[in-house]
Structures are given as structure tokens and as C-alpha cells.
Amino acid sequence: MQFSGEKGSEKGGKLFGIGRCYFCDEKPDWGMTMTSVQIEIPDEIAGEFYRRAPHPERRVELVERIFREYFAAHNAAESELDILNQNAEELNREAEDVLGYQVLP
């Protein structure tokens, strides 16, 4: 997997292509499938990204680490319904409070 570079976007941000290098015949040396992804990020984040990972292979490692840490911290198994049910008591209190401000004619 290699960083394939940057291009400007119509919104003024940077587009980053992350995935297998399409200009070479390299294949990942581990037994997993790689997918190429293009993301758009603001210029100030792009600048920090290049500062922290100036080499293409380091950029891929950084993005991979960011995604792994995010996924580890955010349980994908939780549905929106699960989240609502976990917060039901607080949401119900807020709804009752809001209803208390309504004036019936």
C-alpha cells in the first residue's frame, strides 16, 4: 500500500488517494486485500499531515493507525437505537422539561 499523492479539489481542500500504487507492480506482502480510497481534508489538516508524515509510506501508516484507533474507540456494533436506549432517561427528562414550557390555549 502506498500513498498515491494529492490533488486539489473543487472545494479548495486536498484530495488524498490512499491505497495500492497504480504506477508500479508492487503487491502487498501480507495476505490482505487493499482498497484504494480518496478523501478530502482541509488545507490546515493537510499541512499537518505532511509535517507529521513527510514520506508516502509514513502517510499510509499514519492513516491506518488513525482508523484503527478510531474503530477501537467507537463500537460499530452499537446501532442508533442502542445509543438512544442507553440515553433514554436523560432524553425523556429533557423532553418533559421542554413540554413544561409549552403554553396550551
PDB file of N, CA and C in Angstrom:
ATOM      1  N   MET A   1       0.854  -1.159   0.000  1.00  0.00           N
ATOM      2  CA  MET A   1       0.000   0.000   0.000  1.00  0.00           C
ATOM      3  C   MET A   1       0.900   1.222   0.000  1.00  0.00           C
ATOM      4  N   GLN A   2       0.583   2.163  -0.847  1.00  0.00           N
ATOM      5  CA  GLN A   2       1.370   3.377  -0.917  1.00  0.00           C
ATOM      6  C   GLN A   2       0.465   4.572  -1.035  1.00  0.00           C
ATOM      7  N   PHE A   3       1.009   5.714  -0.675  1.00  0.00           N
ATOM      8  CA  PHE A   3       0.274   6.965  -0.802  1.00  0.00           C
ATOM      9  C   PHE A   3       0.428   7.417  -2.241  1.00  0.00           C
ATOM     10  N   SER A   4      -0.691   7.673  -2.903  1.00  0.00           N
ATOM     11  CA  SER A   4      -0.594   7.974  -4.328  1.00  0.00           C
ATOM     12  C   SER A   4      -0.540   9.455  -4.646  1.00  0.00           C
ATOM     13  N   GLY A   5      -0.545  10.318  -3.647  1.00  0.00           N
ATOM     14  CA  GLY A   5      -0.347  11.729  -3.917  1.00  0.00           C
ATOM     15  C   GLY A   5      -1.537  12.578  -3.562  1.00  0.00           C
ATOM     16  N   GLU A   6      -1.455  13.836  -3.961  1.00  0.00           N
ATOM     17  CA  GLU A   6      -2.518  14.780  -3.646  1.00  0.00           C
ATOM     18  C   GLU A   6      -2.907  15.543  -4.892  1.00  0.00           C
ATOM     19  N   LYS A   7      -4.148  15.984  -4.913  1.00  0.00           N
ATOM     20  CA  LYS A   7      -4.652  16.856  -5.959  1.00  0.00           C
ATOM     21  C   LYS A   7      -5.550  17.867  -5.268  1.00  0.00           C
ATOM     22  N   GLY A   8      -5.673  19.020  -5.851  1.00  0.00           N
ATOM     23  CA  GLY A   8      -6.611  19.999  -5.315  1.00  0.00           C
ATOM     24  C   GLY A   8      -8.034  19.576  -5.649  1.00  0.00           C
ATOM     25  N   SER A   9      -8.971  20.007  -4.847  1.00  0.00           N
ATOM     26  CA  SER A   9     -10.360  19.702  -5.124  1.00  0.00           C
ATOM     27  C   SER A   9     -11.094  20.980  -5.479  1.00  0.00           C
ATOM     28  N   GLU A  10     -12.296  20.823  -6.005  1.00  0.00           N
ATOM     29  CA  GLU A  10     -13.086  21.994  -6.353  1.00  0.00           C
ATOM     30  C   GLU A  10     -13.513  22.785  -5.126  1.00  0.00           C
ATOM     31  N   LYS A  11     -13.472  22.187  -3.939  1.00  0.00           N
ATOM     32  CA  LYS A  11     -13.851  22.875  -2.702  1.00  0.00           C
ATOM     33  C   LYS A  11     -12.651  23.538  -2.037  1.00  0.00           C
ATOM     34  N   GLY A  12     -11.472  23.422  -2.606  1.00  0.00           N
ATOM     35  CA  GLY A  12     -10.306  24.076  -2.045  1.00  0.00           C
ATOM     36  C   GLY A  12      -9.507  23.226  -1.083  1.00  0.00           C
ATOM     37  N   GLY A  13      -9.972  22.036  -0.747  1.00  0.00           N
ATOM     38  CA  GLY A  13      -9.233  21.151   0.148  1.00  0.00           C
ATOM     39  C   GLY A  13      -8.274  20.281  -0.638  1.00  0.00           C
ATOM     40  N   LYS A  14      -7.647  19.368   0.025  1.00  0.00           N
ATOM     41  CA  LYS A  14      -6.742  18.431  -0.614  1.00  0.00           C
ATOM     42  C   LYS A  14      -7.411  17.080  -0.729  1.00  0.00           C
ATOM     43  N   LEU A  15      -7.217  16.424  -1.854  1.00  0.00           N
ATOM     44  CA  LEU A  15      -7.704  15.068  -2.041  1.00  0.00           C
ATOM     45  C   LEU A  15      -6.520  14.137  -1.884  1.00  0.00           C
ATOM     46  N   PHE A  16      -6.647  13.155  -1.032  1.00  0.00           N
ATOM     47  CA  PHE A  16      -5.590  12.194  -0.806  1.00  0.00           C
ATOM     48  C   PHE A  16      -6.033  10.835  -1.290  1.00  0.00           C
ATOM     49  N   GLY A  17      -5.229  10.207  -2.120  1.00  0.00           N
ATOM     50  CA  GLY A  17      -5.514   8.850  -2.538  1.00  0.00           C
ATOM     51  C   GLY A  17      -4.669   7.902  -1.711  1.00  0.00           C
ATOM     52  N   ILE A  18      -5.302   6.993  -1.057  1.00  0.00           N
ATOM     53  CA  ILE A  18      -4.582   6.059  -0.208  1.00  0.00           C
ATOM     54  C   ILE A  18      -4.917   4.662  -0.677  1.00  0.00           C
ATOM     55  N   GLY A  19      -3.920   3.896  -0.954  1.00  0.00           N
ATOM     56  CA  GLY A  19      -4.153   2.548  -1.423  1.00  0.00           C
ATOM     57  C   GLY A  19      -2.923   2.013  -2.133  1.00  0.00           C
ATOM     58  N   ARG A  20      -3.123   1.038  -2.968  1.00  0.00           N
ATOM     59  CA  ARG A  20      -2.033   0.410  -3.702  1.00  0.00           C
ATOM     60  C   ARG A  20      -1.517   1.370  -4.759  1.00  0.00           C
ATOM     61  N   CYS A  21      -0.231   1.365  -4.987  1.00  0.00           N
ATOM     62  CA  CYS A  21       0.380   2.211  -6.009  1.00  0.00           C
ATOM     63  C   CYS A  21      -0.022   1.701  -7.392  1.00  0.00           C
ATOM     64  N   TYR A  22      -0.627   2.559  -8.191  1.00  0.00           N
ATOM     65  CA  TYR A  22      -1.068   2.145  -9.518  1.00  0.00           C
ATOM     66  C   TYR A  22      -0.002   2.360 -10.590  1.00  0.00           C
ATOM     67  N   PHE A  23       1.129   2.936 -10.188  1.00  0.00           N
ATOM     68  CA  PHE A  23       2.197   3.194 -11.140  1.00  0.00           C
ATOM     69  C   PHE A  23       3.304   2.147 -11.066  1.00  0.00           C
ATOM     70  N   CYS A  24       3.073   1.115 -10.277  1.00  0.00           N
ATOM     71  CA  CYS A  24       4.080   0.076 -10.134  1.00  0.00           C
ATOM     72  C   CYS A  24       3.384  -1.273  -9.992  1.00  0.00           C
ATOM     73  N   ASP A  25       4.142  -2.340 -10.064  1.00  0.00           N
ATOM     74  CA  ASP A  25       3.573  -3.682  -9.981  1.00  0.00           C
ATOM     75  C   ASP A  25       3.672  -4.277  -8.584  1.00  0.00           C
ATOM     76  N   GLU A  26       3.927  -3.426  -7.579  1.00  0.00           N
ATOM     77  CA  GLU A  26       4.038  -3.933  -6.219  1.00  0.00           C
ATOM     78  C   GLU A  26       2.704  -4.442  -5.727  1.00  0.00           C
ATOM     79  N   LYS A  27       2.752  -5.499  -4.951  1.00  0.00           N
ATOM     80  CA  LYS A  27       1.565  -6.005  -4.267  1.00  0.00           C
ATOM     81  C   LYS A  27       1.893  -6.063  -2.790  1.00  0.00           C
ATOM     82  N   PRO A  28       0.908  -5.902  -1.945  1.00  0.00           N
ATOM     83  CA  PRO A  28       1.192  -6.010  -0.513  1.00  0.00           C
ATOM     84  C   PRO A  28       1.800  -7.366  -0.188  1.00  0.00           C
ATOM     85  N   ASP A  29       2.756  -7.377   0.739  1.00  0.00           N
ATOM     86  CA  ASP A  29       3.424  -8.625   1.078  1.00  0.00           C
ATOM     87  C   ASP A  29       2.735  -9.344   2.225  1.00  0.00           C
ATOM     88  N   TRP A  30       1.534  -8.924   2.598  1.00  0.00           N
ATOM     89  CA  TRP A  30       0.766  -9.627   3.600  1.00  0.00           C
ATOM     90  C   TRP A  30      -0.519 -10.125   2.967  1.00  0.00           C
ATOM     91  N   GLY A  31      -1.183 -11.049   3.604  1.00  0.00           N
ATOM     92  CA  GLY A  31      -2.329 -11.703   2.999  1.00  0.00           C
ATOM     93  C   GLY A  31      -3.646 -10.976   3.177  1.00  0.00           C
ATOM     94  N   MET A  32      -3.707  -9.698   2.871  1.00  0.00           N
ATOM     95  CA  MET A  32      -4.980  -8.990   2.960  1.00  0.00           C
ATOM     96  C   MET A  32      -5.208  -8.201   1.688  1.00  0.00           C
ATOM     97  N   THR A  33      -6.449  -7.951   1.391  1.00  0.00           N
ATOM     98  CA  THR A  33      -6.818  -7.176   0.219  1.00  0.00           C
ATOM     99  C   THR A  33      -6.739  -5.702   0.558  1.00  0.00           C
ATOM    100  N   MET A  34      -6.233  -4.916  -0.343  1.00  0.00           N
ATOM    101  CA  MET A  34      -6.112  -3.481  -0.131  1.00  0.00           C
ATOM    102  C   MET A  34      -7.107  -2.763  -1.026  1.00  0.00           C
ATOM    103  N   THR A  35      -7.657  -1.686  -0.535  1.00  0.00           N
ATOM    104  CA  THR A  35      -8.615  -0.885  -1.276  1.00  0.00           C
ATOM    105  C   THR A  35      -8.082   0.530  -1.392  1.00  0.00           C
ATOM    106  N   SER A  36      -8.238   1.114  -2.547  1.00  0.00           N
ATOM    107  CA  SER A  36      -7.833   2.499  -2.748  1.00  0.00           C
ATOM    108  C   SER A  36      -8.986   3.404  -2.343  1.00  0.00           C
ATOM    109  N   VAL A  37      -8.667   4.447  -1.567  1.00  0.00           N
ATOM    110  CA  VAL A  37      -9.675   5.368  -1.060  1.00  0.00           C
ATOM    111  C   VAL A  37      -9.188   6.790  -1.311  1.00  0.00           C
ATOM    112  N   GLN A  38     -10.116   7.662  -1.662  1.00  0.00           N
ATOM    113  CA  GLN A  38      -9.773   9.070  -1.838  1.00  0.00           C
ATOM    114  C   GLN A  38     -10.595   9.878  -0.849  1.00  0.00           C
ATOM    115  N   ILE A  39      -9.913  10.709  -0.056  1.00  0.00           N
ATOM    116  CA  ILE A  39     -10.605  11.525   0.939  1.00  0.00           C
ATOM    117  C   ILE A  39     -10.236  12.982   0.723  1.00  0.00           C
ATOM    118  N   GLU A  40     -11.122  13.862   1.169  1.00  0.00           N
ATOM    119  CA  GLU A  40     -10.865  15.294   1.083  1.00  0.00           C
ATOM    120  C   GLU A  40     -10.720  15.830   2.488  1.00  0.00           C
ATOM    121  N   ILE A  41      -9.641  16.581   2.718  1.00  0.00           N
ATOM    122  CA  ILE A  41      -9.419  17.173   4.036  1.00  0.00           C
ATOM    123  C   ILE A  41      -9.042  18.643   3.863  1.00  0.00           C
ATOM    124  N   PRO A  42      -9.338  19.468   4.882  1.00  0.00           N
ATOM    125  CA  PRO A  42      -8.997  20.896   4.804  1.00  0.00           C
ATOM    126  C   PRO A  42      -7.491  21.106   4.694  1.00  0.00           C
ATOM    127  N   ASP A  43      -7.115  22.239   4.106  1.00  0.00           N
ATOM    128  CA  ASP A  43      -5.702  22.549   3.875  1.00  0.00           C
ATOM    129  C   ASP A  43      -4.869  22.540   5.157  1.00  0.00           C
ATOM    130  N   GLU A  44      -5.421  23.075   6.272  1.00  0.00           N
ATOM    131  CA  GLU A  44      -4.623  23.121   7.502  1.00  0.00           C
ATOM    132  C   GLU A  44      -4.337  21.715   8.034  1.00  0.00           C
ATOM    133  N   ILE A  45      -5.277  20.786   7.855  1.00  0.00           N
ATOM    134  CA  ILE A  45      -5.045  19.405   8.274  1.00  0.00           C
ATOM    135  C   ILE A  45      -4.062  18.747   7.312  1.00  0.00           C
ATOM    136  N   ALA A  46      -4.177  19.068   6.026  1.00  0.00           N
ATOM    137  CA  ALA A  46      -3.234  18.519   5.041  1.00  0.00           C
ATOM    138  C   ALA A  46      -1.807  18.950   5.366  1.00  0.00           C
ATOM    139  N   GLY A  47      -1.641  20.212   5.760  1.00  0.00           N
ATOM    140  CA  GLY A  47      -0.305  20.696   6.128  1.00  0.00           C
ATOM    141  C   GLY A  47       0.273  19.938   7.308  1.00  0.00           C
ATOM    142  N   GLU A  48      -0.556  19.714   8.314  1.00  0.00           N
ATOM    143  CA  GLU A  48      -0.117  18.950   9.489  1.00  0.00           C
ATOM    144  C   GLU A  48       0.184  17.506   9.120  1.00  0.00           C
ATOM    145  N   PHE A  49      -0.636  16.951   8.234  1.00  0.00           N
ATOM    146  CA  PHE A  49      -0.444  15.582   7.751  1.00  0.00           C
ATOM    147  C   PHE A  49       0.933  15.435   7.091  1.00  0.00           C
ATOM    148  N   TYR A  50       1.285  16.381   6.211  1.00  0.00           N
ATOM    149  CA  TYR A  50       2.593  16.342   5.545  1.00  0.00           C
ATOM    150  C   TYR A  50       3.734  16.598   6.520  1.00  0.00           C
ATOM    151  N   ARG A  51       3.494  17.439   7.526  1.00  0.00           N
ATOM    152  CA  ARG A  51       4.546  17.710   8.503  1.00  0.00           C
ATOM    153  C   ARG A  51       4.846  16.472   9.335  1.00  0.00           C
ATOM    154  N   ARG A  52       3.801  15.775   9.747  1.00  0.00           N
ATOM    155  CA  ARG A  52       3.979  14.601  10.604  1.00  0.00           C
ATOM    156  C   ARG A  52       4.394  13.352   9.840  1.00  0.00           C
ATOM    157  N   ALA A  53       4.051  13.299   8.564  1.00  0.00           N
ATOM    158  CA  ALA A  53       4.382  12.122   7.755  1.00  0.00           C
ATOM    159  C   ALA A  53       4.893  12.583   6.392  1.00  0.00           C
ATOM    160  N   PRO A  54       6.149  13.026   6.309  1.00  0.00           N
ATOM    161  CA  PRO A  54       6.659  13.573   5.055  1.00  0.00           C
ATOM    162  C   PRO A  54       6.879  12.532   3.956  1.00  0.00           C
ATOM    163  N   HIS A  55       6.991  11.271   4.299  1.00  0.00           N
ATOM    164  CA  HIS A  55       7.232  10.230   3.297  1.00  0.00           C
ATOM    165  C   HIS A  55       5.944   9.450   3.035  1.00  0.00           C
ATOM    166  N   PRO A  56       5.692   9.079   1.785  1.00  0.00           N
ATOM    167  CA  PRO A  56       4.441   8.389   1.434  1.00  0.00           C
ATOM    168  C   PRO A  56       4.141   7.159   2.293  1.00  0.00           C
ATOM    169  N   GLU A  57       5.134   6.329   2.550  1.00  0.00           N
ATOM    170  CA  GLU A  57       4.863   5.122   3.334  1.00  0.00           C
ATOM    171  C   GLU A  57       4.477   5.468   4.771  1.00  0.00           C
ATOM    172  N   ARG A  58       5.004   6.566   5.299  1.00  0.00           N
ATOM    173  CA  ARG A  58       4.633   7.004   6.652  1.00  0.00           C
ATOM    174  C   ARG A  58       3.205   7.538   6.672  1.00  0.00           C
ATOM    175  N   ARG A  59       2.764   8.145   5.567  1.00  0.00           N
ATOM    176  CA  ARG A  59       1.399   8.660   5.490  1.00  0.00           C
ATOM    177  C   ARG A  59       0.397   7.525   5.566  1.00  0.00           C
ATOM    178  N   VAL A  60       0.680   6.460   4.844  1.00  0.00           N
ATOM    179  CA  VAL A  60      -0.218   5.307   4.863  1.00  0.00           C
ATOM    180  C   VAL A  60      -0.269   4.718   6.266  1.00  0.00           C
ATOM    181  N   GLU A  61       0.884   4.582   6.915  1.00  0.00           N
ATOM    182  CA  GLU A  61       0.924   4.058   8.283  1.00  0.00           C
ATOM    183  C   GLU A  61       0.135   4.953   9.234  1.00  0.00           C
ATOM    184  N   LEU A  62       0.267   6.278   9.077  1.00  0.00           N
ATOM    185  CA  LEU A  62      -0.438   7.212   9.944  1.00  0.00           C
ATOM    186  C   LEU A  62      -1.950   7.091   9.761  1.00  0.00           C
ATOM    187  N   VAL A  63      -2.411   7.067   8.519  1.00  0.00           N
ATOM    188  CA  VAL A  63      -3.848   6.954   8.258  1.00  0.00           C
ATOM    189  C   VAL A  63      -4.380   5.630   8.782  1.00  0.00           C
ATOM    190  N   GLU A  64      -3.632   4.563   8.566  1.00  0.00           N
ATOM    191  CA  GLU A  64      -4.064   3.255   9.066  1.00  0.00           C
ATOM    192  C   GLU A  64      -4.182   3.268  10.584  1.00  0.00           C
ATOM    193  N   ARG A  65      -3.200   3.863  11.266  1.00  0.00           N
ATOM    194  CA  ARG A  65      -3.230   3.931  12.732  1.00  0.00           C
ATOM    195  C   ARG A  65      -4.414   4.768  13.220  1.00  0.00           C
ATOM    196  N   ILE A  66      -4.686   5.886  12.533  1.00  0.00           N
ATOM    197  CA  ILE A  66      -5.814   6.735  12.906  1.00  0.00           C
ATOM    198  C   ILE A  66      -7.121   5.959  12.813  1.00  0.00           C
ATOM    199  N   PHE A  67      -7.329   5.256  11.695  1.00  0.00           N
ATOM    200  CA  PHE A  67      -8.554   4.486  11.524  1.00  0.00           C
ATOM    201  C   PHE A  67      -8.667   3.377  12.567  1.00  0.00           C
ATOM    202  N   ARG A  68      -7.574   2.654  12.808  1.00  0.00           N
ATOM    203  CA  ARG A  68      -7.625   1.566  13.791  1.00  0.00           C
ATOM    204  C   ARG A  68      -7.970   2.086  15.184  1.00  0.00           C
ATOM    205  N   GLU A  69      -7.370   3.217  15.580  1.00  0.00           N
ATOM    206  CA  GLU A  69      -7.659   3.793  16.896  1.00  0.00           C
ATOM    207  C   GLU A  69      -9.106   4.278  16.967  1.00  0.00           C
ATOM    208  N   TYR A  70      -9.590   4.890  15.908  1.00  0.00           N
ATOM    209  CA  TYR A  70     -10.971   5.363  15.893  1.00  0.00           C
ATOM    210  C   TYR A  70     -11.939   4.190  16.010  1.00  0.00           C
ATOM    211  N   PHE A  71     -11.707   3.152  15.209  1.00  0.00           N
ATOM    212  CA  PHE A  71     -12.605   1.993  15.234  1.00  0.00           C
ATOM    213  C   PHE A  71     -12.558   1.275  16.581  1.00  0.00           C
ATOM    214  N   ALA A  72     -11.391   1.246  17.215  1.00  0.00           N
ATOM    215  CA  ALA A  72     -11.284   0.610  18.528  1.00  0.00           C
ATOM    216  C   ALA A  72     -12.054   1.398  19.589  1.00  0.00           C
ATOM    217  N   ALA A  73     -12.085   2.720  19.442  1.00  0.00           N
ATOM    218  CA  ALA A  73     -12.754   3.566  20.428  1.00  0.00           C
ATOM    219  C   ALA A  73     -14.259   3.688  20.191  1.00  0.00           C
ATOM    220  N   HIS A  74     -14.723   3.406  18.991  1.00  0.00           N
ATOM    221  CA  HIS A  74     -16.138   3.558  18.645  1.00  0.00           C
ATOM    222  C   HIS A  74     -16.689   2.208  18.218  1.00  0.00           C
ATOM    223  N   ASN A  75     -17.508   1.644  19.070  1.00  0.00           N
ATOM    224  CA  ASN A  75     -18.058   0.318  18.814  1.00  0.00           C
ATOM    225  C   ASN A  75     -19.042   0.366  17.652  1.00  0.00           C
ATOM    226  N   ALA A  76     -18.708  -0.291  16.565  1.00  0.00           N
ATOM    227  CA  ALA A  76     -19.552  -0.291  15.372  1.00  0.00           C
ATOM    228  C   ALA A  76     -20.811  -1.122  15.571  1.00  0.00           C
ATOM    229  N   ALA A  77     -20.812  -2.011  16.555  1.00  0.00           N
ATOM    230  CA  ALA A  77     -21.955  -2.881  16.778  1.00  0.00           C
ATOM    231  C   ALA A  77     -23.142  -2.113  17.362  1.00  0.00           C
ATOM    232  N   GLU A  78     -22.871  -0.951  17.948  1.00  0.00           N
ATOM    233  CA  GLU A  78     -23.948  -0.166  18.521  1.00  0.00           C
ATOM    234  C   GLU A  78     -24.750   0.514  17.420  1.00  0.00           C
ATOM    235  N   SER A  79     -26.016   0.235  17.395  1.00  0.00           N
ATOM    236  CA  SER A  79     -26.883   0.895  16.428  1.00  0.00           C
ATOM    237  C   SER A  79     -27.368   2.207  17.026  1.00  0.00           C
ATOM    238  N   GLU A  80     -28.011   3.008  16.219  1.00  0.00           N
ATOM    239  CA  GLU A  80     -28.579   4.248  16.725  1.00  0.00           C
ATOM    240  C   GLU A  80     -29.618   3.960  17.805  1.00  0.00           C
ATOM    241  N   LEU A  81     -30.377   2.887  17.624  1.00  0.00           N
ATOM    242  CA  LEU A  81     -31.377   2.515  18.624  1.00  0.00           C
ATOM    243  C   LEU A  81     -30.719   2.177  19.957  1.00  0.00           C
ATOM    244  N   ASP A  82     -29.590   1.445  19.911  1.00  0.00           N
ATOM    245  CA  ASP A  82     -28.863   1.124  21.142  1.00  0.00           C
ATOM    246  C   ASP A  82     -28.414   2.393  21.855  1.00  0.00           C
ATOM    247  N   ILE A  83     -27.913   3.357  21.098  1.00  0.00           N
ATOM    248  CA  ILE A  83     -27.443   4.613  21.689  1.00  0.00           C
ATOM    249  C   ILE A  83     -28.612   5.377  22.301  1.00  0.00           C
ATOM    250  N   LEU A  84     -29.733   5.434  21.587  1.00  0.00           N
ATOM    251  CA  LEU A  84     -30.922   6.102  22.137  1.00  0.00           C
ATOM    252  C   LEU A  84     -31.386   5.432  23.417  1.00  0.00           C
ATOM    253  N   ASN A  85     -31.417   4.106  23.422  1.00  0.00           N
ATOM    254  CA  ASN A  85     -31.860   3.378  24.618  1.00  0.00           C
ATOM    255  C   ASN A  85     -30.923   3.613  25.795  1.00  0.00           C
ATOM    256  N   GLN A  86     -29.632   3.727  25.538  1.00  0.00           N
ATOM    257  CA  GLN A  86     -28.678   3.984  26.613  1.00  0.00           C
ATOM    258  C   GLN A  86     -28.902   5.356  27.242  1.00  0.00           C
ATOM    259  N   ASN A  87     -29.398   6.285  26.444  1.00  0.00           N
ATOM    260  CA  ASN A  87     -29.590   7.658  26.919  1.00  0.00           C
ATOM    261  C   ASN A  87     -31.063   8.009  27.115  1.00  0.00           C
ATOM    262  N   ALA A  88     -31.923   7.010  27.169  1.00  0.00           N
ATOM    263  CA  ALA A  88     -33.372   7.241  27.207  1.00  0.00           C
ATOM    264  C   ALA A  88     -33.810   8.072  28.406  1.00  0.00           C
ATOM    265  N   GLU A  89     -33.277   7.789  29.571  1.00  0.00           N
ATOM    266  CA  GLU A  89     -33.713   8.521  30.762  1.00  0.00           C
ATOM    267  C   GLU A  89     -33.419  10.008  30.638  1.00  0.00           C
ATOM    268  N   GLU A  90     -32.227  10.343  30.236  1.00  0.00           N
ATOM    269  CA  GLU A  90     -31.852  11.756  30.070  1.00  0.00           C
ATOM    270  C   GLU A  90     -32.688  12.416  28.974  1.00  0.00           C
ATOM    271  N   LEU A  91     -32.884  11.728  27.862  1.00  0.00           N
ATOM    272  CA  LEU A  91     -33.684  12.279  26.773  1.00  0.00           C
ATOM    273  C   LEU A  91     -35.129  12.504  27.210  1.00  0.00           C
ATOM    274  N   ASN A  92     -35.677  11.581  27.978  1.00  0.00           N
ATOM    275  CA  ASN A  92     -37.043  11.739  28.474  1.00  0.00           C
ATOM    276  C   ASN A  92     -37.161  12.930  29.432  1.00  0.00           C
ATOM    277  N   ARG A  93     -36.154  13.123  30.295  1.00  0.00           N
ATOM    278  CA  ARG A  93     -36.162  14.277  31.201  1.00  0.00           C
ATOM    279  C   ARG A  93     -36.142  15.583  30.402  1.00  0.00           C
ATOM    280  N   GLU A  94     -35.304  15.633  29.377  1.00  0.00           N
ATOM    281  CA  GLU A  94     -35.239  16.836  28.548  1.00  0.00           C
ATOM    282  C   GLU A  94     -36.568  17.092  27.841  1.00  0.00           C
ATOM    283  N   ALA A  95     -37.196  16.038  27.340  1.00  0.00           N
ATOM    284  CA  ALA A  95     -38.489  16.186  26.654  1.00  0.00           C
ATOM    285  C   ALA A  95     -39.548  16.693  27.610  1.00  0.00           C
ATOM    286  N   GLU A  96     -39.572  16.166  28.833  1.00  0.00           N
ATOM    287  CA  GLU A  96     -40.541  16.635  29.824  1.00  0.00           C
ATOM    288  C   GLU A  96     -40.302  18.096  30.173  1.00  0.00           C
ATOM    289  N   ASP A  97     -39.038  18.491  30.263  1.00  0.00           N
ATOM    290  CA  ASP A  97     -38.697  19.880  30.553  1.00  0.00           C
ATOM    291  C   ASP A  97     -39.194  20.798  29.441  1.00  0.00           C
ATOM    292  N   VAL A  98     -38.967  20.420  28.203  1.00  0.00           N
ATOM    293  CA  VAL A  98     -39.406  21.217  27.052  1.00  0.00           C
ATOM    294  C   VAL A  98     -40.924  21.312  27.025  1.00  0.00           C
ATOM    295  N   LEU A  99     -41.615  20.205  27.294  1.00  0.00           N
ATOM    296  CA  LEU A  99     -43.080  20.213  27.298  1.00  0.00           C
ATOM    297  C   LEU A  99     -43.631  21.132  28.391  1.00  0.00           C
ATOM    298  N   GLY A 100     -42.880  21.293  29.470  1.00  0.00           N
ATOM    299  CA  GLY A 100     -43.299  22.181  30.556  1.00  0.00           C
ATOM    300  C   GLY A 100     -43.333  23.646  30.137  1.00  0.00           C
ATOM    301  N   TYR A 101     -42.611  24.022  29.100  1.00  0.00           N
ATOM    302  CA  TYR A 101     -42.594  25.397  28.620  1.00  0.00           C
ATOM    303  C   TYR A 101     -43.720  25.686  27.625  1.00  0.00           C
ATOM    304  N   GLN A 102     -44.380  24.658  27.139  1.00  0.00           N
ATOM    305  CA  GLN A 102     -45.451  24.879  26.170  1.00  0.00           C
ATOM    306  C   GLN A 102     -46.679  25.454  26.863  1.00  0.00           C
ATOM    307  N   VAL A 103     -47.282  26.397  26.203  1.00  0.00           N
ATOM    308  CA  VAL A 103     -48.498  27.021  26.725  1.00  0.00           C
ATOM    309  C   VAL A 103     -49.658  26.558  25.862  1.00  0.00           C
ATOM    310  N   LEU A 104     -50.637  25.933  26.489  1.00  0.00           N
ATOM    311  CA  LEU A 104     -51.818  25.469  25.748  1.00  0.00           C
ATOM    312  C   LEU A 104     -52.864  26.579  25.734  1.00  0.00           C
ATOM    313  N   PRO A 105     -53.535  26.828  24.599  1.00  0.00           N
ATOM    314  CA  PRO A 105     -54.514  27.911  24.535  1.00  0.00           C
ATOM    315  C   PRO A 105     -55.756  27.623  25.354  1.00  0.00           C
TER     316      PRO A 105
END
